[in-house]
mmCIF file of C-alpha atoms in Angstrom:
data_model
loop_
_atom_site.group_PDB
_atom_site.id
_atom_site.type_symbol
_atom_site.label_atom_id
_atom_site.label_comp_id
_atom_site.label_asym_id
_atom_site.label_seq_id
_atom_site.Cartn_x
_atom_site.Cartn_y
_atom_site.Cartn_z
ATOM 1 C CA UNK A 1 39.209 7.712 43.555
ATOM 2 C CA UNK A 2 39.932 11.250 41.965
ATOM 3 C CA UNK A 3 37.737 11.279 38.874
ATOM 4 C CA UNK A 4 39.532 13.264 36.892
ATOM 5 C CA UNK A 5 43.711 12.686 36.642
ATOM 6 C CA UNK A 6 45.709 16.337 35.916
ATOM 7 C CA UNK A 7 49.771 15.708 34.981
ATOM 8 C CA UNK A 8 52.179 18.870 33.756
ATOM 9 C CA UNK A 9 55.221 18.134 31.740
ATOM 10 C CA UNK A 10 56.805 20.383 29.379
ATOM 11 C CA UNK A 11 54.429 22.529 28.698
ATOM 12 C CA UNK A 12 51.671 19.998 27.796
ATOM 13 C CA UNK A 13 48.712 19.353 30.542
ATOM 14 C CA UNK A 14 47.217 15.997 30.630
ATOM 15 C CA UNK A 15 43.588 15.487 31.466
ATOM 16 C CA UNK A 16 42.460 11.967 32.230
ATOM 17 C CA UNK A 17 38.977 10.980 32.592
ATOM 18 C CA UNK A 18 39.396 8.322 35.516
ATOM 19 C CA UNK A 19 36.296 6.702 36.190
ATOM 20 C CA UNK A 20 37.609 3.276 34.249
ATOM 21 C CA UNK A 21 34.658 0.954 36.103
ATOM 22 C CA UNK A 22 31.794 2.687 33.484
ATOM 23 C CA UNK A 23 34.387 2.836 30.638
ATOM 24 C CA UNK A 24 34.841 6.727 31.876
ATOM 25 C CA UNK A 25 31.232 7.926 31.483
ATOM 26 C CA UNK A 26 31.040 11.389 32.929
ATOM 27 C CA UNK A 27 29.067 11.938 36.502
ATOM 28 C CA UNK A 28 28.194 15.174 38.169
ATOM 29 C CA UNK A 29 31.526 15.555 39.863
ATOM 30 C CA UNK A 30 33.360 14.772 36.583
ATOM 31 C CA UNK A 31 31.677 17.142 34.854
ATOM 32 C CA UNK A 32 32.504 19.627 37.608
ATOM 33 C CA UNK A 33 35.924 19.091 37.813
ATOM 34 C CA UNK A 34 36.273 19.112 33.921
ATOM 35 C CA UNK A 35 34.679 22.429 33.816
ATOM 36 C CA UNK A 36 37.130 23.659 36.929
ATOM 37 C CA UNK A 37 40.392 21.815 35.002
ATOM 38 C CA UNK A 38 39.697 23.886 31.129
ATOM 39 C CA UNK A 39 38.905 26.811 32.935
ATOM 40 C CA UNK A 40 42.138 26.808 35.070
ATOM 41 C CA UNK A 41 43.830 25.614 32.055
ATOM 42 C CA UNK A 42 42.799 28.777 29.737
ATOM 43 C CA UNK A 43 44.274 30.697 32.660
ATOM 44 C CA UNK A 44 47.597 29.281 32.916
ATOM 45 C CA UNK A 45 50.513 30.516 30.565
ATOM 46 C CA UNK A 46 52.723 27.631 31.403
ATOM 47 C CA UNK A 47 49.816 25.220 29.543
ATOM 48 C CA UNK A 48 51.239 25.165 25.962
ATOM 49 C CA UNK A 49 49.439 22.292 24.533
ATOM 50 C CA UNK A 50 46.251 19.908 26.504
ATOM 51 C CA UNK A 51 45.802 15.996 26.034
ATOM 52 C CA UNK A 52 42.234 15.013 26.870
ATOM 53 C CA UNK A 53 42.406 10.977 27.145
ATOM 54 C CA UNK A 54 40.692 8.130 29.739
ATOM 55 C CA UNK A 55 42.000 5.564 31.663
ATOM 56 C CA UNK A 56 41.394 1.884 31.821
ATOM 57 C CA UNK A 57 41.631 1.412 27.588
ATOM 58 C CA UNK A 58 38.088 3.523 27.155
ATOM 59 C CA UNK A 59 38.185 7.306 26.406
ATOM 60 C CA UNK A 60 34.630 8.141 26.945
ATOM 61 C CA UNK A 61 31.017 5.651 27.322
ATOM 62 C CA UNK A 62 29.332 9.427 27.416
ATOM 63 C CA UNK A 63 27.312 10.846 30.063
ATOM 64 C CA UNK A 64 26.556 8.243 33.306
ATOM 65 C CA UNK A 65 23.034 7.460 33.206
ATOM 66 C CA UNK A 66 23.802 4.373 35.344
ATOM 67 C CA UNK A 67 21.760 6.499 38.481
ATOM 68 C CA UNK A 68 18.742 7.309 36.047
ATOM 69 C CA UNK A 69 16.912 10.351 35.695
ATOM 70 C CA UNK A 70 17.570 12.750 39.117
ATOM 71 C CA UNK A 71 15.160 15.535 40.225
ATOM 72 C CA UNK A 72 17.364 18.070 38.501
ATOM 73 C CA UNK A 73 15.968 19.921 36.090
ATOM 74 C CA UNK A 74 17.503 19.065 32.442
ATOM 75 C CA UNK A 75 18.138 23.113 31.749
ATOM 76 C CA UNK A 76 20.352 23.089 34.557
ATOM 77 C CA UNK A 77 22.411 20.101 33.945
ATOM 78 C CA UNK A 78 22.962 21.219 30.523
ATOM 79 C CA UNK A 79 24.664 24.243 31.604
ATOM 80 C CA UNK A 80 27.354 22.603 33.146
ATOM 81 C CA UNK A 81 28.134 20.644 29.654
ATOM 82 C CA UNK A 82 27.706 23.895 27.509
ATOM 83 C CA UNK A 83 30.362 25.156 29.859
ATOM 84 C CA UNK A 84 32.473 22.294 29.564
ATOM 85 C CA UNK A 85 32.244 22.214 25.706
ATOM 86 C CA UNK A 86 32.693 26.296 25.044
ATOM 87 C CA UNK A 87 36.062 26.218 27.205
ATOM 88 C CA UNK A 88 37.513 23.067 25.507
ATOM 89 C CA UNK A 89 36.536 24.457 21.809
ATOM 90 C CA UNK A 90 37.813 27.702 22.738
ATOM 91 C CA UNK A 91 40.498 27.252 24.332
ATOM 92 C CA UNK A 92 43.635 29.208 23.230
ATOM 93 C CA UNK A 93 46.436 26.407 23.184
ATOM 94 C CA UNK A 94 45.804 23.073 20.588
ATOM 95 C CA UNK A 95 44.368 20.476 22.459
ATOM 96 C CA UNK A 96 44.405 16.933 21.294
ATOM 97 C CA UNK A 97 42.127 14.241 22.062
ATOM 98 C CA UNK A 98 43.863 10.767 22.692
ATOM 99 C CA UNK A 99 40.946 7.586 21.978
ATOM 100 C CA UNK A 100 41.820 4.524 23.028
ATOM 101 C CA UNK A 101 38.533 1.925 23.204
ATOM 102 C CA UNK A 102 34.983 3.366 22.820
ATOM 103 C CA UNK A 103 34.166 7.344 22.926
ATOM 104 C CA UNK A 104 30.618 7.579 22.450
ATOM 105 C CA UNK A 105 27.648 10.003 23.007
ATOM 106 C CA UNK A 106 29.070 13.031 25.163
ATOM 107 C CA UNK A 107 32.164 11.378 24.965
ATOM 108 C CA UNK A 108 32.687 11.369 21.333
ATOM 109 C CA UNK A 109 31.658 14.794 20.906
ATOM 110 C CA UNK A 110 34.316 15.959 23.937
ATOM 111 C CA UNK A 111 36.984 14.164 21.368
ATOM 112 C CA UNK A 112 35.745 15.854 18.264
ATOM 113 C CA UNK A 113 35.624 19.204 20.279
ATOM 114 C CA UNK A 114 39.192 18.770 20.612
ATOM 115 C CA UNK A 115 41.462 20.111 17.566
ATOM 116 C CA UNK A 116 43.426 16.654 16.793
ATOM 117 C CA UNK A 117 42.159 13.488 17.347
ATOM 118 C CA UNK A 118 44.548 10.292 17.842
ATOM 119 C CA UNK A 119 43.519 6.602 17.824
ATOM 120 C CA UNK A 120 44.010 3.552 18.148
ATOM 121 C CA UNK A 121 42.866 0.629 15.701
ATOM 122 C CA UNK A 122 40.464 -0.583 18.681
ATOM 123 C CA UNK A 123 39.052 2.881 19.541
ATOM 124 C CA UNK A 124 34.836 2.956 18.142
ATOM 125 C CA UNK A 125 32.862 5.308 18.175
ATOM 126 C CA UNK A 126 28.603 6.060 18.143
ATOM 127 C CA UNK A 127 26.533 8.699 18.316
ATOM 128 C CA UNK A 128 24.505 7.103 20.805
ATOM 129 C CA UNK A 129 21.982 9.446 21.558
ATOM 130 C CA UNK A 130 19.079 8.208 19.646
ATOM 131 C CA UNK A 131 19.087 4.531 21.392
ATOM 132 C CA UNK A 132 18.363 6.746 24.422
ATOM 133 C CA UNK A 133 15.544 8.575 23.336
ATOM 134 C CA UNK A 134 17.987 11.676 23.264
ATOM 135 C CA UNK A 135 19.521 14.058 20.595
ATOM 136 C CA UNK A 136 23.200 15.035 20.399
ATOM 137 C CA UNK A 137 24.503 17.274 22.748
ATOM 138 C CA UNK A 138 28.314 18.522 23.680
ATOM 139 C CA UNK A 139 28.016 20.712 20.123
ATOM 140 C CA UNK A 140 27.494 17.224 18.399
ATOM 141 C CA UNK A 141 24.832 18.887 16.171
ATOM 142 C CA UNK A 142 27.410 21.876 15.222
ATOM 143 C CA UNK A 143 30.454 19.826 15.046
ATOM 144 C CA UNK A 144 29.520 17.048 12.618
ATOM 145 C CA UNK A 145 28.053 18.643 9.736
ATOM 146 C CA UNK A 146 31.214 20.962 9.681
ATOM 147 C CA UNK A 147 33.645 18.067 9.626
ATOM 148 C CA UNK A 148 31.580 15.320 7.466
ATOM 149 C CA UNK A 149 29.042 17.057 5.638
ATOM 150 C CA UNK A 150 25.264 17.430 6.393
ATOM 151 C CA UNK A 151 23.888 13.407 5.189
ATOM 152 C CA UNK A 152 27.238 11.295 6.658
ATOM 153 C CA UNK A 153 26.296 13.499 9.923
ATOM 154 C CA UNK A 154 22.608 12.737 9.579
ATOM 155 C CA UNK A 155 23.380 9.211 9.224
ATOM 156 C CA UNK A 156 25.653 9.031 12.459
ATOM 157 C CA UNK A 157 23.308 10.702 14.014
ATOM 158 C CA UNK A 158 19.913 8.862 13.588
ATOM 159 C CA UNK A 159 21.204 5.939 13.086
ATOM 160 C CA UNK A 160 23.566 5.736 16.127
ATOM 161 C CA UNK A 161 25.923 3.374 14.354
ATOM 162 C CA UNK A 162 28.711 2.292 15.518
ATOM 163 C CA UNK A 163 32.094 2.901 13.463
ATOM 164 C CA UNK A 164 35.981 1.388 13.815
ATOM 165 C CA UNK A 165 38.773 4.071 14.063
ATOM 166 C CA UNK A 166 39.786 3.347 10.118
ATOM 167 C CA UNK A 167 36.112 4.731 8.959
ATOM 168 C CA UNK A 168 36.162 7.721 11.415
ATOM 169 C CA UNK A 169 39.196 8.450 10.204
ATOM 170 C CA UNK A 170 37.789 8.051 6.485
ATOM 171 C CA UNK A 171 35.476 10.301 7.761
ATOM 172 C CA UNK A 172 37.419 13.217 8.514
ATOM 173 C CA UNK A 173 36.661 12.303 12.686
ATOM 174 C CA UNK A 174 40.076 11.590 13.275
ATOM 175 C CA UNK A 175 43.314 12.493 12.682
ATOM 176 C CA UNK A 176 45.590 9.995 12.849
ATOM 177 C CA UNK A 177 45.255 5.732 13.861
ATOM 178 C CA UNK A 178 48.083 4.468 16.022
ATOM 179 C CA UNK A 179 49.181 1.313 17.311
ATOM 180 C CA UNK A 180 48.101 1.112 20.919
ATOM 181 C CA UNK A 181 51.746 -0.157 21.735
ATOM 182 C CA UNK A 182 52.881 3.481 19.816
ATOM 183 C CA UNK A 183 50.216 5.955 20.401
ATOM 184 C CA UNK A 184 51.368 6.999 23.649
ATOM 185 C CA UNK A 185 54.988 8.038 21.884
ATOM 186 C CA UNK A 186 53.605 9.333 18.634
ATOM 187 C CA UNK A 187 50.945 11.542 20.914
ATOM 188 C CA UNK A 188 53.978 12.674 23.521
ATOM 189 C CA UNK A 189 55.799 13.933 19.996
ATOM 190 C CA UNK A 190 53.101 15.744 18.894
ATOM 191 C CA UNK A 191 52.006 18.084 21.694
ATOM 192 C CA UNK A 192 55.859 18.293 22.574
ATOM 193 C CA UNK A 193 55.722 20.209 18.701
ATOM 194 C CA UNK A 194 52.769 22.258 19.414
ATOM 195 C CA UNK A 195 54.212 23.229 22.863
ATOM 196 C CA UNK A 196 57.536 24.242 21.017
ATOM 197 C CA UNK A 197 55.142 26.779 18.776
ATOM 198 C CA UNK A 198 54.309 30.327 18.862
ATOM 199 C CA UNK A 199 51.248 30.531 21.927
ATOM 200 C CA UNK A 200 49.839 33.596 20.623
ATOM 201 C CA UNK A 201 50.241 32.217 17.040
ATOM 202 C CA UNK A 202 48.835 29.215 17.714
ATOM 203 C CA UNK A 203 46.159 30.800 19.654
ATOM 204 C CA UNK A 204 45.201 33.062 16.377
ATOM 205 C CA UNK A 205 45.259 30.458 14.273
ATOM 206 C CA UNK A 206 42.817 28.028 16.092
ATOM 207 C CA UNK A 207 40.634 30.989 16.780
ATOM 208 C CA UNK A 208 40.171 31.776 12.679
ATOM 209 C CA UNK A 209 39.804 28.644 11.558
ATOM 210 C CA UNK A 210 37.356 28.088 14.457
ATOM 211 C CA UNK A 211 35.619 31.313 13.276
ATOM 212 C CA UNK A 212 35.934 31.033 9.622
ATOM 213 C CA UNK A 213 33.019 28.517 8.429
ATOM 214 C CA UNK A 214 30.965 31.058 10.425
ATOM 215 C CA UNK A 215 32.428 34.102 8.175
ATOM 216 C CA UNK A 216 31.893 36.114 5.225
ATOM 217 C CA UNK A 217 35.345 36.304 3.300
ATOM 218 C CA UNK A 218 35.383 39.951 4.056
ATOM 219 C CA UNK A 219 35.006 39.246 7.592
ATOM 220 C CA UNK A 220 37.657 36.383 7.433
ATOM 221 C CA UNK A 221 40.175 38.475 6.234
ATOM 222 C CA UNK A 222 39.593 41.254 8.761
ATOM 223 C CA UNK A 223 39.998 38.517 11.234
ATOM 224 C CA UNK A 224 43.069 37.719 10.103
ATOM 225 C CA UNK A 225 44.652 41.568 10.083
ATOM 226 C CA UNK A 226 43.523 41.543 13.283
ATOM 227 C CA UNK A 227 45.431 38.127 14.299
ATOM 228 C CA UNK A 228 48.688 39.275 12.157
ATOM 229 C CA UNK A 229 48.866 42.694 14.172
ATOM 230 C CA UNK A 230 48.435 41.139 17.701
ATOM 231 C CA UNK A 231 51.004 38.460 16.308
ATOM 232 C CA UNK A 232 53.548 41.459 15.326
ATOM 233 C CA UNK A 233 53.788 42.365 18.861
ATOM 234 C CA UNK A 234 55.427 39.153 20.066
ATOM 235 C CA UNK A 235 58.731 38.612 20.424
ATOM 236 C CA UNK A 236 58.172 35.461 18.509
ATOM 237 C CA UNK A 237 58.112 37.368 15.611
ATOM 238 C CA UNK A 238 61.743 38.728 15.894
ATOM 239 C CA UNK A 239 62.978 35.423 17.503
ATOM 240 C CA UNK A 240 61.484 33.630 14.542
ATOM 241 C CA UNK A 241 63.542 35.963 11.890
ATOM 242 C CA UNK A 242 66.422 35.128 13.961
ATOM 243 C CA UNK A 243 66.216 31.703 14.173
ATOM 244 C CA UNK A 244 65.978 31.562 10.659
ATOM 245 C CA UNK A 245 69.104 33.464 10.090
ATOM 246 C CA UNK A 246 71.192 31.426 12.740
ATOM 247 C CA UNK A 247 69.781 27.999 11.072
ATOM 248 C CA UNK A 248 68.689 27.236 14.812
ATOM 249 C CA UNK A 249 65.326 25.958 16.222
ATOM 250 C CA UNK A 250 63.518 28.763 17.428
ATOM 251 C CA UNK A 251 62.013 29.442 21.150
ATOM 252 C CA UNK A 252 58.993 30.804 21.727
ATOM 253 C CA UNK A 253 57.919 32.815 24.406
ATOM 254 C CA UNK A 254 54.757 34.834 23.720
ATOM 255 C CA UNK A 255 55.864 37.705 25.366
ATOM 256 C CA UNK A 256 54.629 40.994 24.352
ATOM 257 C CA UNK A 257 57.491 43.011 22.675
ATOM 258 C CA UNK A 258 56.175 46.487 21.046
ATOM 259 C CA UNK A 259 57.835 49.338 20.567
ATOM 260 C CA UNK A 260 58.641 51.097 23.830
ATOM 261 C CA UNK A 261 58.571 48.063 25.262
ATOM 262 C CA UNK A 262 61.049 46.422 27.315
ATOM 263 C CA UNK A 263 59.737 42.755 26.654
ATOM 264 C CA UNK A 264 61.397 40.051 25.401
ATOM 265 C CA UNK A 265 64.992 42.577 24.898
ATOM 266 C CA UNK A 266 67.763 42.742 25.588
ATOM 267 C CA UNK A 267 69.318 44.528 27.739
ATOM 268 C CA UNK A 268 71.336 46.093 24.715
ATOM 269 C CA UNK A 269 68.655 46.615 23.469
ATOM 270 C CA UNK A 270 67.094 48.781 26.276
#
């Protein structure tokens, strides 16, 4: 059974975590071919927008520990879910995590790492580490704090509760809670919108907000000259102005289109 499920359409790239027999939880190879999959998909202009989901009604149970401890060292295991966690937060298309049943530990953290988060009323979710003699990894320790405040994170976190999709949303840990019979619909509609976007917009934007609880104000806006100038030299831009004129949806490209250069013209234009 491939452990980890890749499907294009339209611009969006599907990632399914397909070990459903342990509710998803992430072996070796999974972590592997996660790492190889957000890599390749950083790569690839044709990705406009990246689903992260699991199969079998779970997203995530975390990290298998089903085998127990190997003779691996910890530093080097680790390495592998750094990786895996610094390509999916930096990624430069939106990605958006789809929860159906439990995300916990690892798995949670993969979600929250992920710019949207869908669910569905029976998703839950824990930060399980503690019941495992274990602390939060997957940037659970960065992540939380920044999204639900320094006690509500401390809480999650020593206490390993577990909460329902209406309090993580309550929480600012999700995004939206969908009907399991809609969620697959209301998710298709809402990558098929952030595929339609700008990429290179899109790209700057995630990228400063991303940055910004990290920045001075000064440094924020010097960020964002920089965005807006490698934004002007996009053909977006112009097709954007246009599309505006000619009350018409516009279509984004991405393609580079400063002066003296023949992108994205016409051949008018040229």
């Amino acid at each position: 059974m491939t452990a980890l499920l890749i499907d294009d359409a339209d611009g969006v790239r599907t990632l399914t975590l397909n070990r459903p027999h342990r509710k998803n939880a992430i072996d070796t190879e999974l972590w592997e071919a996660l790492r190889t999959a957000l890599d390749a998909a950083g790569r690839d202009r044709s990705v406009r927008a990246l689903v992260l989901t699991g199969a079998g009604g779970a997203f995530c149970s975390g990290a298998d520990i089903s085998k127990g401890l190997s003779g691996v060292h910890p530093v080097y295991r680790m390495r592998t879910l750094t990786d895996v966690t610094l390509l999916l937060h930096e990624l430069p298309v939106p990605t958006v995590a789809k929860v159906t049943g439990v995300a916990v530990g690892a798995g949670w953290n993969l979600a929250l790492g992920c710019d949207l988060v869908v669910a569905t009323p029976r998703a839950r979710f824990s930060q399980v580490f503690t019941r495992r003699a274990l602390s939060p990894d997957c940037g659970g320790s960065w992540l939380l704090p920044r999204l639900v405040g320094l006690q509500q994170a401390k809480r999650l976190a020593l206490l390993a509760e577990t909460i329902d999709a209406e309090e993580a949303r309550a929480l600012n840990l999700v995004t939206w809670v969908v009907d399991a019979g809609k969620v697959d619909a209301f998710t298709d509609d809402l990558t098929a919108r952030l595929a339609a976007g700008a990429p290179v917009a899109l790209a700057q934007t995630k990228a400063l907000l991303n940055e910004g609880a990290e920045r001075t104000l000064r440094e924020a806006l010097a960020g964002e000259a920089r965005a807006q100038a490698a934004n002007f030299a996009t053909a977006d831009v112009r097709e954007a102005y246009a599309a505006f004129a000619g009350e018409r949806e516009a279509h984004f490209t991405g393609d580079w289109a400063v002066p003296g250069s023949t992108a994205g013209r016409s051949e008018d234009e040229t």
